[in-house]
XYZ file of C-alpha atoms in Angstrom:
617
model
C 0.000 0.000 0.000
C 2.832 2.581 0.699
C 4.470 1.529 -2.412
C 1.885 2.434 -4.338
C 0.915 5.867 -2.652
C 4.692 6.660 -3.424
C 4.298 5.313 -7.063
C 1.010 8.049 -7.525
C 2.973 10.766 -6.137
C 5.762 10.809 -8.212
C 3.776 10.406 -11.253
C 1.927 13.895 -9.793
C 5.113 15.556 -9.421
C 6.386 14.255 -12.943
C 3.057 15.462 -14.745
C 3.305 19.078 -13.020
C 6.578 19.802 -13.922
C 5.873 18.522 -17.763
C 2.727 20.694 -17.835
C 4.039 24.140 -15.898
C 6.911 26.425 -17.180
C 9.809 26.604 -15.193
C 11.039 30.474 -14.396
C 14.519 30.909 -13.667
C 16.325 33.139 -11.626
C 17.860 35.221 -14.802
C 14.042 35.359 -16.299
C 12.587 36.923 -12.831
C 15.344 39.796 -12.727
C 14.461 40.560 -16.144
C 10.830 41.416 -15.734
C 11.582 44.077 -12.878
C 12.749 46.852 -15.073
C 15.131 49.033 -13.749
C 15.624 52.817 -13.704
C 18.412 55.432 -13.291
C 18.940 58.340 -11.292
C 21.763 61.035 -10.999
C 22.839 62.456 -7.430
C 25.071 65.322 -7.292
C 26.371 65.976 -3.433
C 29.757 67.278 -2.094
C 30.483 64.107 -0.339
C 33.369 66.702 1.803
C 30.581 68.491 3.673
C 28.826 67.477 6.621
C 25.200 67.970 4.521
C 26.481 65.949 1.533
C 27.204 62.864 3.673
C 23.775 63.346 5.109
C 22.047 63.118 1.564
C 23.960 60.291 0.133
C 22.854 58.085 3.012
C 19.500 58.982 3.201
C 18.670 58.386 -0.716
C 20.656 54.928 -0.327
C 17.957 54.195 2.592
C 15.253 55.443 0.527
C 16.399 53.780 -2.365
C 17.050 50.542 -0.695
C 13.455 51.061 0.537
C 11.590 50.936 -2.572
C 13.602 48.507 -4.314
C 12.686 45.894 -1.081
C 9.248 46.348 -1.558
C 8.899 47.106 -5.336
C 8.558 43.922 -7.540
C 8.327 45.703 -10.984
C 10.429 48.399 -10.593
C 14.705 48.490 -9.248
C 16.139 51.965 -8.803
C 19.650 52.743 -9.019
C 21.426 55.578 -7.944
C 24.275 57.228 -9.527
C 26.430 59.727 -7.683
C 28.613 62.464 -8.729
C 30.982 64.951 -6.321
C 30.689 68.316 -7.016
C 33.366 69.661 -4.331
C 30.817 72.379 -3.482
C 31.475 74.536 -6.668
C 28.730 74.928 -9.120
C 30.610 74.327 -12.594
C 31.492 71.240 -11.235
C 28.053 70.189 -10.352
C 27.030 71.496 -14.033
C 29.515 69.366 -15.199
C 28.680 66.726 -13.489
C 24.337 67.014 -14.710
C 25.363 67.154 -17.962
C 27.949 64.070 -17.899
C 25.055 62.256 -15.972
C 22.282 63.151 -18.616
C 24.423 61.951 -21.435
C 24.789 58.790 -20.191
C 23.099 55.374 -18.567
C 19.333 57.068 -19.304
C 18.613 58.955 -16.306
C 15.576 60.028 -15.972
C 16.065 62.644 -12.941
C 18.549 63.762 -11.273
C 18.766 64.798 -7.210
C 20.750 67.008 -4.968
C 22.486 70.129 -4.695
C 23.561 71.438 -1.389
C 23.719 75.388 -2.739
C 21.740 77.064 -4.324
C 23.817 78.177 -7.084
C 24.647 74.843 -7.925
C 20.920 74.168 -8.306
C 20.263 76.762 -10.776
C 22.727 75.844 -13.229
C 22.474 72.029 -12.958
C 18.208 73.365 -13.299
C 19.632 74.119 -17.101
C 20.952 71.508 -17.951
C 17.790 69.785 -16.912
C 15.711 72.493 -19.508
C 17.965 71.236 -21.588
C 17.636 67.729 -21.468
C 14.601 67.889 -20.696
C 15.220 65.865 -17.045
C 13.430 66.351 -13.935
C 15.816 68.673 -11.197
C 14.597 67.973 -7.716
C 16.750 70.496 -5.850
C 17.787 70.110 -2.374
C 19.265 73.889 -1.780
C 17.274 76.219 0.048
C 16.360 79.447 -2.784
C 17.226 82.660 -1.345
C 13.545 83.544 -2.265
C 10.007 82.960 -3.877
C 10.903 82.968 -7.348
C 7.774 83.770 -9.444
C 9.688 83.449 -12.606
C 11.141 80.153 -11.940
C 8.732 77.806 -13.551
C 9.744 79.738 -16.931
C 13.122 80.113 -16.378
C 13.636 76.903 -15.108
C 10.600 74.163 -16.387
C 12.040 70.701 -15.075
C 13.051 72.283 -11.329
C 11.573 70.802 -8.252
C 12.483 72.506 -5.205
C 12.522 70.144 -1.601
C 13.682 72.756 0.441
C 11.742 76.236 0.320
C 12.961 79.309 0.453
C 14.721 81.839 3.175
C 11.867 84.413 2.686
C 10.027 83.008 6.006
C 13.627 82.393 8.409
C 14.081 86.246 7.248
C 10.526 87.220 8.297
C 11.190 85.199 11.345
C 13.766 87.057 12.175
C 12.799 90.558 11.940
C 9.986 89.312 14.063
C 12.236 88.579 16.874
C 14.645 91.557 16.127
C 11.280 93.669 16.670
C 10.181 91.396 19.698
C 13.647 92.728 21.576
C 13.404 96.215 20.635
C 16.485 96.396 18.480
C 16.892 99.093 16.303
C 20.101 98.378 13.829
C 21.708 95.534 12.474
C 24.505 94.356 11.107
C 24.237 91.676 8.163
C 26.822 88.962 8.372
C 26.997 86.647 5.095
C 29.387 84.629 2.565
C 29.612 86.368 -0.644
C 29.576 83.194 -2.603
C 29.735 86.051 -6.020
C 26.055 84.468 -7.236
C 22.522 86.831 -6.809
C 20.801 84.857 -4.062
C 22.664 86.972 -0.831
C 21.726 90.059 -2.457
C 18.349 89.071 -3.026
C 18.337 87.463 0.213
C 19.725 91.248 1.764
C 16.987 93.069 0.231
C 14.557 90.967 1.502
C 16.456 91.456 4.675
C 16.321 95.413 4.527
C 12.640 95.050 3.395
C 11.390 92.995 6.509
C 13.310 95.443 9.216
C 11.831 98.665 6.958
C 8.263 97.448 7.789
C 9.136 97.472 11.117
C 10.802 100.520 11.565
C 14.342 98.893 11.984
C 17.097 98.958 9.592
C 20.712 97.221 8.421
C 23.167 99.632 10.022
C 26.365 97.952 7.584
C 27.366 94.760 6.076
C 29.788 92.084 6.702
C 30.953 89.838 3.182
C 33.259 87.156 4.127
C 34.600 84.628 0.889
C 34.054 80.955 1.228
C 36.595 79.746 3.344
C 38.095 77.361 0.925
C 39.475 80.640 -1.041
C 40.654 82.623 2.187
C 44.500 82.109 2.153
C 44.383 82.795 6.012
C 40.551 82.895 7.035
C 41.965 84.367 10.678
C 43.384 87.311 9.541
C 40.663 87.450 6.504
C 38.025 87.518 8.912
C 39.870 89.680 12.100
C 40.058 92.340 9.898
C 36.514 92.439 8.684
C 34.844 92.292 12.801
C 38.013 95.257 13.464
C 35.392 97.095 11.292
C 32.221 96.888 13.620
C 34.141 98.695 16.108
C 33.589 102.165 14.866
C 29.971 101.163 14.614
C 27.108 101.845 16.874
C 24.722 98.198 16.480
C 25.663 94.959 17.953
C 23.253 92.941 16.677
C 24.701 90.780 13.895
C 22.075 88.745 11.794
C 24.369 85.626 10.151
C 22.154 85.139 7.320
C 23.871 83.131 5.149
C 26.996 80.642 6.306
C 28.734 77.460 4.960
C 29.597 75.416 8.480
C 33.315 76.245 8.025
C 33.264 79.774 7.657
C 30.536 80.168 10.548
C 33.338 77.546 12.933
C 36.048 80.413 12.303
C 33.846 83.460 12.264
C 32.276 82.605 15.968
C 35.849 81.785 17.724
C 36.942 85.305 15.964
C 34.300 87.209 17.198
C 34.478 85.663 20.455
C 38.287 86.102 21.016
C 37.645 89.670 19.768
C 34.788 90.322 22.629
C 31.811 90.927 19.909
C 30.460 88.022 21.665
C 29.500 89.234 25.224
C 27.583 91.480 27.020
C 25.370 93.943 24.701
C 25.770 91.688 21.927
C 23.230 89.677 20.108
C 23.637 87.264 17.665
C 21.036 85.217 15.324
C 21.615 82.666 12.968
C 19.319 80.881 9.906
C 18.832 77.411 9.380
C 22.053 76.855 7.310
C 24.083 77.072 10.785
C 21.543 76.102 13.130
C 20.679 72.793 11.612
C 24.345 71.675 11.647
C 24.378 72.027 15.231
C 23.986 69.025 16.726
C 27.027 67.644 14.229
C 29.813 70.019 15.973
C 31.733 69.717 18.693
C 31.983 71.143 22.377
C 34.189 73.792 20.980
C 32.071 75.107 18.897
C 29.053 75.076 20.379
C 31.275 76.906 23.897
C 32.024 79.736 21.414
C 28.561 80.322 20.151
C 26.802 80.484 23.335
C 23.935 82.741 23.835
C 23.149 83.110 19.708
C 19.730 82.905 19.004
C 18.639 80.427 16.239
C 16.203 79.355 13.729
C 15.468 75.596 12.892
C 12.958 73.708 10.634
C 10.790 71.759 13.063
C 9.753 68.210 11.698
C 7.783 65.508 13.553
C 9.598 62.860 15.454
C 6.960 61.137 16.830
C 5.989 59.588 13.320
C 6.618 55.190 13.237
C 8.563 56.543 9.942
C 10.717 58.785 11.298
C 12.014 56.107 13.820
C 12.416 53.193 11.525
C 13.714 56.099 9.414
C 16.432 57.148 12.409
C 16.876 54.160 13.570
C 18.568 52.840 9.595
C 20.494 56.249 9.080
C 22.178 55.748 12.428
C 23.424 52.618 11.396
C 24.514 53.603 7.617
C 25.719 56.668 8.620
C 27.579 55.827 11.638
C 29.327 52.561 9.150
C 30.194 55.032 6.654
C 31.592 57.975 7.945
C 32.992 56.741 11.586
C 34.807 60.330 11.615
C 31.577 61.940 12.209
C 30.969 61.804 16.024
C 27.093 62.551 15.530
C 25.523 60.216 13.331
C 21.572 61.761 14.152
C 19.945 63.118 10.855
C 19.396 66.234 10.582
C 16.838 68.578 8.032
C 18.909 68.075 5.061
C 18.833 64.054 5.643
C 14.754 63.822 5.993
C 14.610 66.351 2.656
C 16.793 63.764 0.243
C 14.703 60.999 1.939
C 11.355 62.851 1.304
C 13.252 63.637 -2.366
C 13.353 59.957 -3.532
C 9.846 59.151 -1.766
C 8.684 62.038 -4.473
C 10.226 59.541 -7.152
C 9.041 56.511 -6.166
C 5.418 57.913 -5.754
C 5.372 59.020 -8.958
C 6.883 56.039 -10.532
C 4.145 53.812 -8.984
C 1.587 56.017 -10.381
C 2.702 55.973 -13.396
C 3.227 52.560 -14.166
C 5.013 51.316 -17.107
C 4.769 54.859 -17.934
C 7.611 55.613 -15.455
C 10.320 55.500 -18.357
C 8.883 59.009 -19.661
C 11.008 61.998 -17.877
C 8.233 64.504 -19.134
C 5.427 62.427 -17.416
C 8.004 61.959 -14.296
C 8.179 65.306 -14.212
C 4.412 66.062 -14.393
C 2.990 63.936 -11.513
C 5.770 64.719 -9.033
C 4.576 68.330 -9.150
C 0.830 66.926 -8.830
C 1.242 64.106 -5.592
C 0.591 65.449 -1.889
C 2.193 63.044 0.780
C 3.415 63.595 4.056
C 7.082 63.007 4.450
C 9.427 63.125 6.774
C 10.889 66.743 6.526
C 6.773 68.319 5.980
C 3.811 67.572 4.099
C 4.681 67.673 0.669
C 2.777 69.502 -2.292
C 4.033 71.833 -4.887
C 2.697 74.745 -6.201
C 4.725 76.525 -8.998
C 7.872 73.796 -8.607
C 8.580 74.675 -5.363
C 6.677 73.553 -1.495
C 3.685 75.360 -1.482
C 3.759 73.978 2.537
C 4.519 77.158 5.144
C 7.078 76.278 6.926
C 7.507 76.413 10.729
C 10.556 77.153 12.635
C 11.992 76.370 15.791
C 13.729 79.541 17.503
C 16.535 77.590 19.959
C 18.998 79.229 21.844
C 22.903 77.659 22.294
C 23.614 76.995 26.092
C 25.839 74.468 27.264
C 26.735 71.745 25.254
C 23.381 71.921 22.665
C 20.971 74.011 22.611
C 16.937 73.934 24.058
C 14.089 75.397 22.171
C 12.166 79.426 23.061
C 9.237 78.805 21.020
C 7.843 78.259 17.621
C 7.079 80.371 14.710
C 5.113 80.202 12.096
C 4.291 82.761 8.717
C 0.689 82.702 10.275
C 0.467 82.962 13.799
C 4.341 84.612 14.498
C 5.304 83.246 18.044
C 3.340 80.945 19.711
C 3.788 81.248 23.180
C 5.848 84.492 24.815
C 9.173 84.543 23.305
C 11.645 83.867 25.839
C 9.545 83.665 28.646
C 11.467 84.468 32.248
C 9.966 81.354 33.940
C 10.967 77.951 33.323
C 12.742 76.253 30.891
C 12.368 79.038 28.167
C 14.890 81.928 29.910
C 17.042 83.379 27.628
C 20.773 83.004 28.057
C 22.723 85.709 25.815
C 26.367 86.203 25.390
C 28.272 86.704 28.485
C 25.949 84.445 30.543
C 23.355 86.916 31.121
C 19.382 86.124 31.180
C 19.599 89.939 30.691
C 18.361 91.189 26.711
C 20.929 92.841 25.702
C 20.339 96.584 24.557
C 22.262 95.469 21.058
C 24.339 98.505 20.354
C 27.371 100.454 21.947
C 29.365 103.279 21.665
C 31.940 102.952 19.318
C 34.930 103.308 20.016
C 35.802 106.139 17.571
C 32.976 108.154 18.553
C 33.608 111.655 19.721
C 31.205 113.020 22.792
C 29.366 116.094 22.690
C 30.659 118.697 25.355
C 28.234 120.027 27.179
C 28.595 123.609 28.728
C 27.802 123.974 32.421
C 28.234 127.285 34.328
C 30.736 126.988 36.625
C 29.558 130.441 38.733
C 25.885 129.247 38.603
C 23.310 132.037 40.341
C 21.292 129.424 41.802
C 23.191 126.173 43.500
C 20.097 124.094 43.384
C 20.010 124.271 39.228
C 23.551 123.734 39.093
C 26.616 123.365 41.101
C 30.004 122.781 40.070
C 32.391 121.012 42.849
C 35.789 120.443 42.041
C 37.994 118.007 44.021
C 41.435 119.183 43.920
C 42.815 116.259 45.484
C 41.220 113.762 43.102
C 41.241 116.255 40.353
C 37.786 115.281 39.562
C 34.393 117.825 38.954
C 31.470 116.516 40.729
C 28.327 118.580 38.500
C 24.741 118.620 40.293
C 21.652 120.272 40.375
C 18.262 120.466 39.370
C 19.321 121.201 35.824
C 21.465 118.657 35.745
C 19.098 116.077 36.915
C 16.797 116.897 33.988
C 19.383 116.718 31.338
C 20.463 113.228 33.165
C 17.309 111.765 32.654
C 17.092 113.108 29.111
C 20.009 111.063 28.054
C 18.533 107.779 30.235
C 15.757 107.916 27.688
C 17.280 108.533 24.776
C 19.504 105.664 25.457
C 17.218 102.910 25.487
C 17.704 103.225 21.666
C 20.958 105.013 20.864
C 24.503 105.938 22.542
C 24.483 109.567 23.372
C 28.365 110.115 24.725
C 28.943 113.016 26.343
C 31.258 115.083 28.810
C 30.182 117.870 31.151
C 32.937 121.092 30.928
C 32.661 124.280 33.487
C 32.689 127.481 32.431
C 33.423 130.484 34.686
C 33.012 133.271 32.198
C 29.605 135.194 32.241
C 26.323 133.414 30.774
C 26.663 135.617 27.434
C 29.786 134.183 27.388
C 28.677 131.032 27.762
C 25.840 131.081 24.987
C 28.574 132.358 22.550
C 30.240 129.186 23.086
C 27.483 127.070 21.351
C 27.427 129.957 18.478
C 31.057 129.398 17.551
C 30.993 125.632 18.344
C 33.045 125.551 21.446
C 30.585 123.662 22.866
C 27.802 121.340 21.455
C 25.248 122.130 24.362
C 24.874 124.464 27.582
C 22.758 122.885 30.644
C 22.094 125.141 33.599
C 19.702 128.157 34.780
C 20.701 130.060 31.261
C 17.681 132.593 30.930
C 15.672 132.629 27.833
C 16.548 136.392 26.053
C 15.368 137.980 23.090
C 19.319 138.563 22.132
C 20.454 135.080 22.879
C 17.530 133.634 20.918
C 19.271 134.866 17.902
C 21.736 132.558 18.231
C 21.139 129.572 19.317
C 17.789 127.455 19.838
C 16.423 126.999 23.350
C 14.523 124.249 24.927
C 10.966 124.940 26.159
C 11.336 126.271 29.897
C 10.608 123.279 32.355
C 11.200 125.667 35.484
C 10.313 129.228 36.366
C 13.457 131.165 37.281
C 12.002 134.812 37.673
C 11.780 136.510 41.310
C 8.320 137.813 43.419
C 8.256 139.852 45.947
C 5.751 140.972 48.607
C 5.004 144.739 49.663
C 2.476 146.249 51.453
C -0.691 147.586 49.564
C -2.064 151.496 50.263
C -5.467 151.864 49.360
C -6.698 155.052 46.830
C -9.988 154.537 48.682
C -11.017 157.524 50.810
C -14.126 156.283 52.380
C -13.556 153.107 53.437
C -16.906 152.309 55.061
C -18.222 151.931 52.091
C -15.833 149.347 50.958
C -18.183 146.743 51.647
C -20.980 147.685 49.084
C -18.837 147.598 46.497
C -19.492 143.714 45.418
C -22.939 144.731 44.969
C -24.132 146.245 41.875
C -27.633 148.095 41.164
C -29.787 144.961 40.284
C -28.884 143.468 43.543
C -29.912 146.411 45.746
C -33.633 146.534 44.210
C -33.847 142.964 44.584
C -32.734 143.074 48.112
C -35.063 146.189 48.496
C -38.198 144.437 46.896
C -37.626 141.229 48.751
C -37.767 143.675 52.432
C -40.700 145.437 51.255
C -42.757 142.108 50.451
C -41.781 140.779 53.665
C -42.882 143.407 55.085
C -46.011 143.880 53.611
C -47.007 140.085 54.329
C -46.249 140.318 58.176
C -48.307 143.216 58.183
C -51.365 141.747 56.526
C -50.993 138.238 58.684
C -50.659 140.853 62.040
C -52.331 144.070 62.132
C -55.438 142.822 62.794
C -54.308 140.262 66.124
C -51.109 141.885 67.154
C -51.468 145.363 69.038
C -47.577 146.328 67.981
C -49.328 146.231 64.126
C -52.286 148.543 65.090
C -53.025 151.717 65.625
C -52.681 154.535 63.086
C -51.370 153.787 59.667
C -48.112 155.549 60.401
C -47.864 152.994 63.426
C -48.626 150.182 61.315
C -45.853 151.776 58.737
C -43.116 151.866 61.547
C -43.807 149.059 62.981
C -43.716 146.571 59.727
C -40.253 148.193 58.406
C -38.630 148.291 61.918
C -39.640 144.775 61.919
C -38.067 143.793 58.838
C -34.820 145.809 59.450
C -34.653 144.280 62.689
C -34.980 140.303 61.229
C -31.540 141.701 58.859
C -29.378 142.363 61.970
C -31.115 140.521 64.988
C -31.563 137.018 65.349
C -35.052 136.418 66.466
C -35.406 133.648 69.131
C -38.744 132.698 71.251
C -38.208 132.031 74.942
């Protein structure tokens, strides 16, 4: 009975293979059909390393799960210079049919790699942040996508928080990388601070560091300029990692990092942070930043995390952070854009021009913001993080958005959100100072003053030092206290012991630049030189007796009353009168009699109730 059951079974197995194809290894990779894809990074930078590993993940992803379709990546170095990433788009489009190419840490590099695309007709899906909205960019430049905004909102973000502090000036710090986006990037600057009454005292232009023969004494000499300036408030709005490294120890070392000063720095510095060093971060303490915020809480983010970690940390061991940052989660969300589009489209996918089309039509949330494109680039808002460095990282103020600003109070004075500034301070710093250049105004003060409590000069001869008081003084004092809550106002009191003639003459010819004292207010004087209105009353009173030109003094008294009031008085006596007599004559003996007793007695009565109180025992 086994025997047999054996016998049937093989004959089953023997008629199923004779009936069924067979598919071999070599015929199942040839039905998944496999596309290319250019990536252009600078594999030297800190970002670069971040994208490579991310679009390998991504890549790696897809291909895992995708049984029709394998993607391969091909990879080019552009050394951060933009001919060389041209160079690069135009060696990749000429060769192993890519259909898209990815990357681009700068934005310059994007815009000319963003021709060659035009040219070839390949979808561009930028990773460099534009220096603005670009409303001519879908003509200019058809087959760009940009991943990574714009700076329009970090600048509005900032002037937000330069207005929040009460700063008035600024000074611009930047690398003059010799393109258009930092100008157009300043302008939009100048623009924001106008609108809010503030404005970009000067300008700081450093080269890229890899040009600087010595970037120490390059960039030394540039800070020795903001010494002869008034603001210290520096706005760092546009910074390759290196350059920012050098340019915060400088400043430091120089003391334009301390007490007064305030520093703020966009997302191109701040989003690097957490892949520096101690050192660094000790010599940027107290700046002010501004970083994309992203969800962490996500299951993709972690799985996400958790894989970059690994690659990143077996790939580049020399990097002691291996956490993704911004730039990471944008190349990620870059391929997932692909992929997307190339399930969608089917066996359609081969078509660039079609590629091209439903990338800039598919919404999905990735991992760097919800994605959706409106005129090639994210037509997403933003929001931003403001942080503050303090210690060995940095903790987070408050977020801001292009709709509701700040949510919460901005540096709030309770709890975790205190403000540390340069010079280890939860104090704001006022942002300016005098320079050091600056020349004070001399003020006049009368040495010989009339009155001591207006002024009073007291000279120490042992100390060789002029103590200056008084009323006047106190005024002027508290003058300058107000004024400088927004600008310097240096000045030095000098005594003068000439007369005060003398001593207004000394403004008219320019000896001095201002008088303060009891200087009285005179027609010749007032041709001149300008007074202030009068906030005390210097002139004398006196008291004297007074003689009256009155001869008859009795009569002093009636003199308040006028005509009118005597025949009202009068009229008011005789109807008195004339009523007590009518109520009396005719019951009361004192009212009878004749009519000139009646007469007499009524009007003695009424004078009487004038001067004689009346009382009834």
């Amino acid at each position: 009975m086994a025997t047999l059951l054996y016998l049937c079974c093989a004959l089953f197995i023997f008629y199923a293979l004779q009936s069924s194809p067979i598919v071999t290894a070599a015929e199942a990779a040839n039905s998944i059909r496999s596309i290319n894809f250019g990536a252009i990074i600078n594999e030297d930078s800190r970002v670069g390393k971040e994208h490579k590993v991310a679009m390998k993940i991504a890549v790696q992803k897809f291909n895992d799960r995708s049984k029709n379709f394998n993607l391969s990546l091909h990879f080019r170095n552009s050394n951060g210079h933009a001919f060389q990433a041209a160079s690069a788009a135009v060696e990749l489009a000429g060769e192993n049919e890519i259909k898209a190419i990815i990357g681009m840490e700068k934005w310059q590099e994007a815009a000319l790699v963003a021709q060659v695309g035009s040219q070839y007709q390949l979808p561009i899906l930028s990773l460099a942040t534009a220096p603005a909205t670009l409303p001519l960019a879908p003509q200019r430049w058809p087959s760009l996508v940009q991943m990574a905004g714009n700076y329009s909102h970090q600048i509005t973000c900032i002037a937000d928080i330069v207005k929040y502090y009460n700063w008035r000036k600024v000074i611009a710090v930047y690398e003059d990388d010799g393109y258009a986006g930092t100008s157009v990037m300043l302008d939009l600057l100048a623009q924001a601070l106008q609108a809010n009454g503030l404005e970009i005292e000067d300008r700081l232009a450093f080269p890229p560091v890899a040009s600087m023969s010595d970037p120490t004494k390059i960039i030394l000499e540039e800070l020795t300029k903001v010494f002869s300036m008034q603001s210290r408030m520096f706005i760092v709005l546009q910074s390759s990692l290196p350059l920012a490294v050098h340019l915060f120890r400088e400043a430091r070392n120089s003391g334009l990092i301390g007490r007064d000063t305030a520093w703020i720095i966009t997302d191109s510095i701040s989003s690097l942070l957490d892949s520096v060093n101690s050192t660094v971060i000790s010599s940027m303490e107290g700046v002010l930043g501004i970083k994309t915020h992203y969800s962490e809480t996500s299951k993709e983010f972690k799985f996400f995390y958790y894989q970059f970690w690994k690659e990143f940390r077996a790939a580049y061991p020399e990097e002691w952070n291996s956490q993704p940052g911004i730039h990471a989660l944008q190349a990620f969300d870059a391929i997932t854009a692909i992929t997307i589009a190339i399930q969608h489209l089917g066996a359609e996918a081969g078509s660039s021009t079609k590629l091209l089309e439903t990338i800039l039509s598919i919404k999905f949330d990735g991992l760097s913001s919800k994605i959706s494109f409106q005129g090639g680039e994210l037509s997403c808002n933003p929001v931003f993080r403001v942080i503050n460095v303090v210690g060995k990282g940095h903790k987070e103020l408050d977020f801001w958005s292009a709709e509701n600003h700040f949510f919460e109070r901005l540096g709030d004075e309770t709890g975790r959100r205190v403000v540390t500034w340069p010079g280890d301070t939860n104090e704001v710093p006022k942002g300016w100072t005098l320079p050091t250049n600056a020349k004070p105004l001399r003020i006049g003060v009368p040495g010989n003053a009339s009155f001591e409590k207006s002024v009073r000069v007291d000279k120490d001869n042992n100390s060789n030092r002029t103590e200056y008081s008084g009323y006047s003084i106190d005024v002027f004092l508290e003058v300058v206290r107000i004024i400088e809550e927004n600008y310097a106002l240096p000045y030095e009191f000098v005594a003068f012991y000439g007369t005060y003639d003398e001593l207004v003459d000394c403004v008219y010819n320019k000896t001095f630049d201002a008088v303060v004292g009891d200087v009285t207010i005179l027609a010749n004087r007032s041709k001149h030189v300008d007074f202030t209105l009068p906030y005390a009353k210097s002139g004398l009173s006196m008291i004297v007796p007074y003689k009256s030109k009155e001869s008859q003094k009795a009569r002093l008294f009636t003199k308040p009353f006028t005509m009118q009031l005597w025949l009202a008085t009068g009229g008011i006596l005789l109807y008195t009168a004339f009523s007590v007599w009518f109520l009396e004559h005719n019951v009361n003996p004192d009212f009878g009699g004749t009519w000139k007793n009646q007469l007499s007695a009524s009007l003695r009565f009424i004078f009487s109730s004038v001067f004689i109180a009346h009382s009834e025992y």
